[in-house]
Coordinates of C-alpha atoms and ligand atoms in Angstrom, one line a residue:
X28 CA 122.2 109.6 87.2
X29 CA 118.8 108.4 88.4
X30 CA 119.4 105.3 90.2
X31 CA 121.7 107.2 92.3
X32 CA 119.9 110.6 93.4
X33 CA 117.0 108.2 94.2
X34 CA 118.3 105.4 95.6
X35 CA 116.6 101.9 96.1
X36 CA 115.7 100.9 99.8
X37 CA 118.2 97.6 99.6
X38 CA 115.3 95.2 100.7
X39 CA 113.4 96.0 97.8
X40 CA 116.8 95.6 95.5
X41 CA 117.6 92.7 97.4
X42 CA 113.8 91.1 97.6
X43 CA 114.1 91.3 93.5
X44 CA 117.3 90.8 92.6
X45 CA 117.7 87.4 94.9
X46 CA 114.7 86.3 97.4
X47 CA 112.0 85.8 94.6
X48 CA 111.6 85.2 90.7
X49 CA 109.1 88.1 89.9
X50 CA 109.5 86.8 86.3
X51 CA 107.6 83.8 87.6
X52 CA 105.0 85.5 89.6
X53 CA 102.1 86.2 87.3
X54 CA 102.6 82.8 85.3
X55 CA 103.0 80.0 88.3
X56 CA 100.2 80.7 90.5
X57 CA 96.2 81.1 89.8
X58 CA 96.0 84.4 91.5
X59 CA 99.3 85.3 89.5
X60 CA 97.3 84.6 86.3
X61 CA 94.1 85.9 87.2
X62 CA 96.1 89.4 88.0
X63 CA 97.8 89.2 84.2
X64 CA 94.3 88.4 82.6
X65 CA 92.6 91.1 84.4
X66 CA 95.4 93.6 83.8
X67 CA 95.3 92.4 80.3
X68 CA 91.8 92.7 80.1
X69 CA 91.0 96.5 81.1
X70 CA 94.3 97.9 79.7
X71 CA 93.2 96.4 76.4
X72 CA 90.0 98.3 76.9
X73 CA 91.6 101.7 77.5
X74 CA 95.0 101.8 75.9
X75 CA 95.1 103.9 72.5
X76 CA 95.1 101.1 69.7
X77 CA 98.9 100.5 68.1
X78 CA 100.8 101.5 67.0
X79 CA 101.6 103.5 70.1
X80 CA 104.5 104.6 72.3
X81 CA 104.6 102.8 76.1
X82 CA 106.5 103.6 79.0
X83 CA 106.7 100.3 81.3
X84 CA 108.0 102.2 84.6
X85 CA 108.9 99.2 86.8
X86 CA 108.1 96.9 84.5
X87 CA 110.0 94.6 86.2
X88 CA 111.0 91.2 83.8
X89 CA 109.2 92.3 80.9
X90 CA 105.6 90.8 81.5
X91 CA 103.6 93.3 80.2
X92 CA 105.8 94.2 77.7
X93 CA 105.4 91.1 75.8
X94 CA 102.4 90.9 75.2
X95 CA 102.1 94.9 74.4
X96 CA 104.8 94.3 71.7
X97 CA 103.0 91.3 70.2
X98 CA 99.9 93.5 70.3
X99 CA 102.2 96.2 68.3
X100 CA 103.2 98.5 70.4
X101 CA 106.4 100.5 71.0
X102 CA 107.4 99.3 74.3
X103 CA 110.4 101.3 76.6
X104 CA 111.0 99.8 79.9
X105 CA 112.4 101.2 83.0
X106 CA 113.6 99.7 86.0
X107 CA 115.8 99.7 88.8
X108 CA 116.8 95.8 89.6
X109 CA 119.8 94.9 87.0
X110 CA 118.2 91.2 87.1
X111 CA 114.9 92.9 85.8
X112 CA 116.8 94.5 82.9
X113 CA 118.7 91.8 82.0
X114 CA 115.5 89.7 81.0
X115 CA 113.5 92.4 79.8
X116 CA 116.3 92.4 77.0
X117 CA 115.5 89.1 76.5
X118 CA 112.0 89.9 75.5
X119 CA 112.2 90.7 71.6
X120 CA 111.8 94.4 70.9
X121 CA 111.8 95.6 74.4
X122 CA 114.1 98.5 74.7
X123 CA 115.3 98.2 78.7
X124 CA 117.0 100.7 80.9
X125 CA 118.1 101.0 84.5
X126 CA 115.7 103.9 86.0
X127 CA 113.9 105.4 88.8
X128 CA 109.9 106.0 88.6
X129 CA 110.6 109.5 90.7
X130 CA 112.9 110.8 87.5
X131 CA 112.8 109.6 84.3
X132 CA 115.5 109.9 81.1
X133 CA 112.5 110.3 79.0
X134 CA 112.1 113.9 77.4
X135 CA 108.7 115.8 78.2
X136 CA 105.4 114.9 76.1
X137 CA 107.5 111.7 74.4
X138 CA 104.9 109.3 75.2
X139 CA 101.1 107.9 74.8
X140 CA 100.9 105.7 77.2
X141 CA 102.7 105.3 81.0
X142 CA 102.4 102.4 82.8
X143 CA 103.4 102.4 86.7
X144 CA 102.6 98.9 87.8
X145 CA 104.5 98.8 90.6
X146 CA 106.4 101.6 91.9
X147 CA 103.7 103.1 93.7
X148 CA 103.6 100.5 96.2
X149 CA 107.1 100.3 97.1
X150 CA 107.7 104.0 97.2
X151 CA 106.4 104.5 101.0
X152 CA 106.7 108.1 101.2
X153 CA 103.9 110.6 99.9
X154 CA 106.3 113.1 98.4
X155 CA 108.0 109.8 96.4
X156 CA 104.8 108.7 95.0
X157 CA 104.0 111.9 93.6
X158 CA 106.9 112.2 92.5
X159 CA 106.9 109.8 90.5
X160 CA 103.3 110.8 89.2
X161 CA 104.3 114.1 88.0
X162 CA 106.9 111.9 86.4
X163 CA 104.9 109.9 84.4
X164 CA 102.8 113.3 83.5
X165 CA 105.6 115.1 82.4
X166 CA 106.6 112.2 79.6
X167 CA 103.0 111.6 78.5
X168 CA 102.1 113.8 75.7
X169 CA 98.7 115.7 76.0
X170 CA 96.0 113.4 75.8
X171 CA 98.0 110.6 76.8
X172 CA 97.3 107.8 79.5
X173 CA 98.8 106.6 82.9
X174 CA 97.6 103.2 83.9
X175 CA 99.1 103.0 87.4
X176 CA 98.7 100.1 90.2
X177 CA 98.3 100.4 94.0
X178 CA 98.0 97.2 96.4
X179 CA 94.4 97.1 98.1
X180 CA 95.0 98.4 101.7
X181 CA 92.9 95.3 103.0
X182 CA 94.5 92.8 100.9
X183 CA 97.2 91.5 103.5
X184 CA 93.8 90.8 105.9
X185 CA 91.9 89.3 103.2
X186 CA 94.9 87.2 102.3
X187 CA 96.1 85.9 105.5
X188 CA 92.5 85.1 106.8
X189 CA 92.0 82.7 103.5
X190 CA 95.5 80.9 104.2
X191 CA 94.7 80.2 107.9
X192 CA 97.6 82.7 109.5
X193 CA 95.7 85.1 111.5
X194 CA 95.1 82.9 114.6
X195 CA 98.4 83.5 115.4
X196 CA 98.9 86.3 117.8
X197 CA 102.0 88.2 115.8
X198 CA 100.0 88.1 112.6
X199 CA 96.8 89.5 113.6
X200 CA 99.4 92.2 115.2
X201 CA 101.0 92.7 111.8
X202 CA 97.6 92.7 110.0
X203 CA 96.4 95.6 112.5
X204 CA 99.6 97.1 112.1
X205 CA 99.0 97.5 108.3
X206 CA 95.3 98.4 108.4
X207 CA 95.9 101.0 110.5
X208 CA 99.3 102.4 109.2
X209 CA 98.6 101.4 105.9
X210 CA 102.4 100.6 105.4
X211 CA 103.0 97.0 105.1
X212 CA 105.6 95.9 107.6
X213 CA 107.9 93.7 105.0
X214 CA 107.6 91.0 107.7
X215 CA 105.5 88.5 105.6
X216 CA 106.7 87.4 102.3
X217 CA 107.0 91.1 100.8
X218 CA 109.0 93.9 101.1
X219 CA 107.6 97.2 103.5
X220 CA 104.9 98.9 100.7
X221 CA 102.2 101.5 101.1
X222 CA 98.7 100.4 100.8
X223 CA 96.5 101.9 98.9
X224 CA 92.2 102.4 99.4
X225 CA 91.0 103.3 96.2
X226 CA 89.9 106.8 97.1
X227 CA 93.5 107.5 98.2
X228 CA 95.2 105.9 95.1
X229 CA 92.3 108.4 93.0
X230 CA 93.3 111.4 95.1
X231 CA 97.0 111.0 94.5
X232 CA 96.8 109.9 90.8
X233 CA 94.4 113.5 90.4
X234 CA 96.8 115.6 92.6
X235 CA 99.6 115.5 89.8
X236 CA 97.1 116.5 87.2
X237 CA 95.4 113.8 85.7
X238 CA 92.0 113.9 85.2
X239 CA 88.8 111.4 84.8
X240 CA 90.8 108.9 87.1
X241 CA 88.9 106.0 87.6
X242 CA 90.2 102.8 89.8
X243 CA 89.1 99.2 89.1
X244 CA 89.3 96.1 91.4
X245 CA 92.0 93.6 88.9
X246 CA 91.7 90.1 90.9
X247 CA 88.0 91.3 92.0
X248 CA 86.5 90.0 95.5
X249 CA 87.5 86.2 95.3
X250 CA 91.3 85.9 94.7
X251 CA 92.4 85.2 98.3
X252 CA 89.7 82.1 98.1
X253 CA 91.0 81.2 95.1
X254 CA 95.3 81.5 96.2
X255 CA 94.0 79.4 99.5
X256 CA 92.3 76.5 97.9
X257 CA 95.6 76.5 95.2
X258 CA 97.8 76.4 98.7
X259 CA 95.5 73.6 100.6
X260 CA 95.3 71.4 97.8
X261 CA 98.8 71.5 96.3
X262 CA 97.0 71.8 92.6
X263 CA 97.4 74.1 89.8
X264 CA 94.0 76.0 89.5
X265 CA 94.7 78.0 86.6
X266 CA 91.9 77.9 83.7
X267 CA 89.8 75.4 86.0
X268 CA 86.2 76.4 86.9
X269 CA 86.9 77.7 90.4
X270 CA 89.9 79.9 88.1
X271 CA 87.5 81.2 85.8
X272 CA 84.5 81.5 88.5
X273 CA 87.0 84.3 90.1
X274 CA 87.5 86.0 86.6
X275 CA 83.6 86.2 86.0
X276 CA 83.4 87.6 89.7
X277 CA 86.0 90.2 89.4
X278 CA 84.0 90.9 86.6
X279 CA 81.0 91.3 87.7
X280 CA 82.1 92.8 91.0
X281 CA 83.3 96.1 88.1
X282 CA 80.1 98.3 88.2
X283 CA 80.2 98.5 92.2
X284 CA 82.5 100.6 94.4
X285 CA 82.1 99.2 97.3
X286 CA 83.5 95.9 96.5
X287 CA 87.1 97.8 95.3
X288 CA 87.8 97.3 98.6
X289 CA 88.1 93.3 97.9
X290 CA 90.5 93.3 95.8
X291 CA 94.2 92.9 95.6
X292 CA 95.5 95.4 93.5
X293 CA 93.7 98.3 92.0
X294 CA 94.1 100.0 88.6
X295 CA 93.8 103.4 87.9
X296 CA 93.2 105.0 84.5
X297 CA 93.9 108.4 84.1
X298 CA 94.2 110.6 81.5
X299 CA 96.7 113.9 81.0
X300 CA 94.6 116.7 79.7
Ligands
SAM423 C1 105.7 93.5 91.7 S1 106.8 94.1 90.5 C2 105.7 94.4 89.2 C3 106.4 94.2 87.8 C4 105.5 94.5 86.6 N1 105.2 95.9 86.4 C5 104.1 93.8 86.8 O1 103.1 94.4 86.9 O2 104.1 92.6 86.7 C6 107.2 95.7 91.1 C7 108.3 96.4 90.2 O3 108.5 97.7 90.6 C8 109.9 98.0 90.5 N2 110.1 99.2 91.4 C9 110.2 99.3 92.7 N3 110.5 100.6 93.1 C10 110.7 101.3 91.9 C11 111.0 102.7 91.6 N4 111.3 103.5 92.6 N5 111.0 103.0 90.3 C12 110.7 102.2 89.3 N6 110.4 100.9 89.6 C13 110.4 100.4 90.8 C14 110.5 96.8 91.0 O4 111.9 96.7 90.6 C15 109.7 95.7 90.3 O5 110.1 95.4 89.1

């Protein structure tokens, strides 16, 4: 069975299934909703129009895969964390399933759509993340799209120099640590993850086969600003000018490569020929 030929490192089982509420995460803070809007937004823009079939791989609590069923699609969701599962099946007409990204139940060519919007990051290894690339190209039919997500390799630098940390000796360690490794350390608030530039997360998406990948900035260059001034001033900032002032950047910022590099997570979108 899946879960057990690939197992789960435990703090990433443990970090979802106890230490946070990922069902929360994209709803109770403004960077939080600024990554589901612009999610929303660009896989809107390239998904095939419903009815069509989606694979959530790691869709976690079912985020994604409410709104995709009130758009009408078919939504099947995969995931390792039993919490995850459980409220996925709470989300009305999500099928849910305990499952690894590196091998999936699904039969070959079953699907139109993959999404991996998570697993990339926690799967540290090379050989795991292709794996689970060539996973999600063997269930897409031909012609079918992967949408797949990859933290920003600078994001943890960006993010603790807008919240005030890196003063402090043992963070700017842990900062240089990641820059340079690229492998976040699971010392701050997270789990250890590989970071992705966006040539890299190209590279690997287009090494298992997919072609006319092209990467996107989701929170664009002003979300750490924005989580910072949520954190200093104790207010909700969702939907308030400074809120959509980061939208409109991220954006804007869309046309121009070199600001990819600014954002916190990046989006490919790839097709199998
Ligand atoms: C930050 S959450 C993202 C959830 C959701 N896809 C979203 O974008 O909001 C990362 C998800 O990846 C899942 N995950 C981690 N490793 C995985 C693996 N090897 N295969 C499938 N899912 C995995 C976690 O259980 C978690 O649900």
């Amino acid at each position: 069975m899946t879960v057990e030929r690939f197992a789960l490192a435990a703090e990433v089982m443990a970090f979802y299934q106890s230490t946070i509420t990922e069902a929360d995460r994209l709803s109770s803070s403004a960077d939080g909703r600024l990554e589901l809007v612009r999610t929303q937004e660009l896989l809107r823009r390239y998904l095939p129009g419903p009815p069509a079939e989606v694979l959530d791989v790691g869709g976690g609590p079912g985020v994604h895969a409410r709104w995709l069923i009130e758009d009408g699609y078919t939504v099947r969701l995969v995931d390792p964390v039993p919490r995850h599962i459980e409220q996925a099946r709470q989300v009305p007409g999500c099928v849910a399933e305990l499952g690894d990204a590196r091998q999936l139940a699904a039969p070959d060519a079953s699907f139109d759509v993959v999404l991996l919007l998570g697993p990339l990051y926690h799967l540290i290894d090379a050989a795991d993340r292709h794996r689970a690339l060539t996973e999600a190209y063997r269930v897409l039919r031909p012609g079918g799209l992967l949408a797949a997500a990859g933290i920003n390799r600078y994001a943890s630098l960006f993010e603790h120099t807008a919240l005030a940390h890196l003063h402090r000796e043992s963070v700017e360690r842990s900062i240089t640590g990641i820059l340079k490794s690229r492998v976040h350390d699971g010392k701050k608030s997270f789990t250890a993850a590989y970071f992705h530039s966006a040539d890299e997360l190209r590279d690997e998406t287009e090494h298992a086969g997919f072609r006319q990948a092209r990467v996107f900035g989701v929170e664009g260059p002003t979300w750490a600003m924005l989580k910072a001034t949520e954190q200093y001033t104790g207010d909700c900032l969702i939907d308030t000018p400074l809120f959509q002032s980061a939208l409109t950047a991220a954006r804007m910022a869309e046309p121009y490569p070199e600001l990819l590099a600014a954002s916190s997570h990046l989006l490919t979108i790839a097709q199998r020929p």
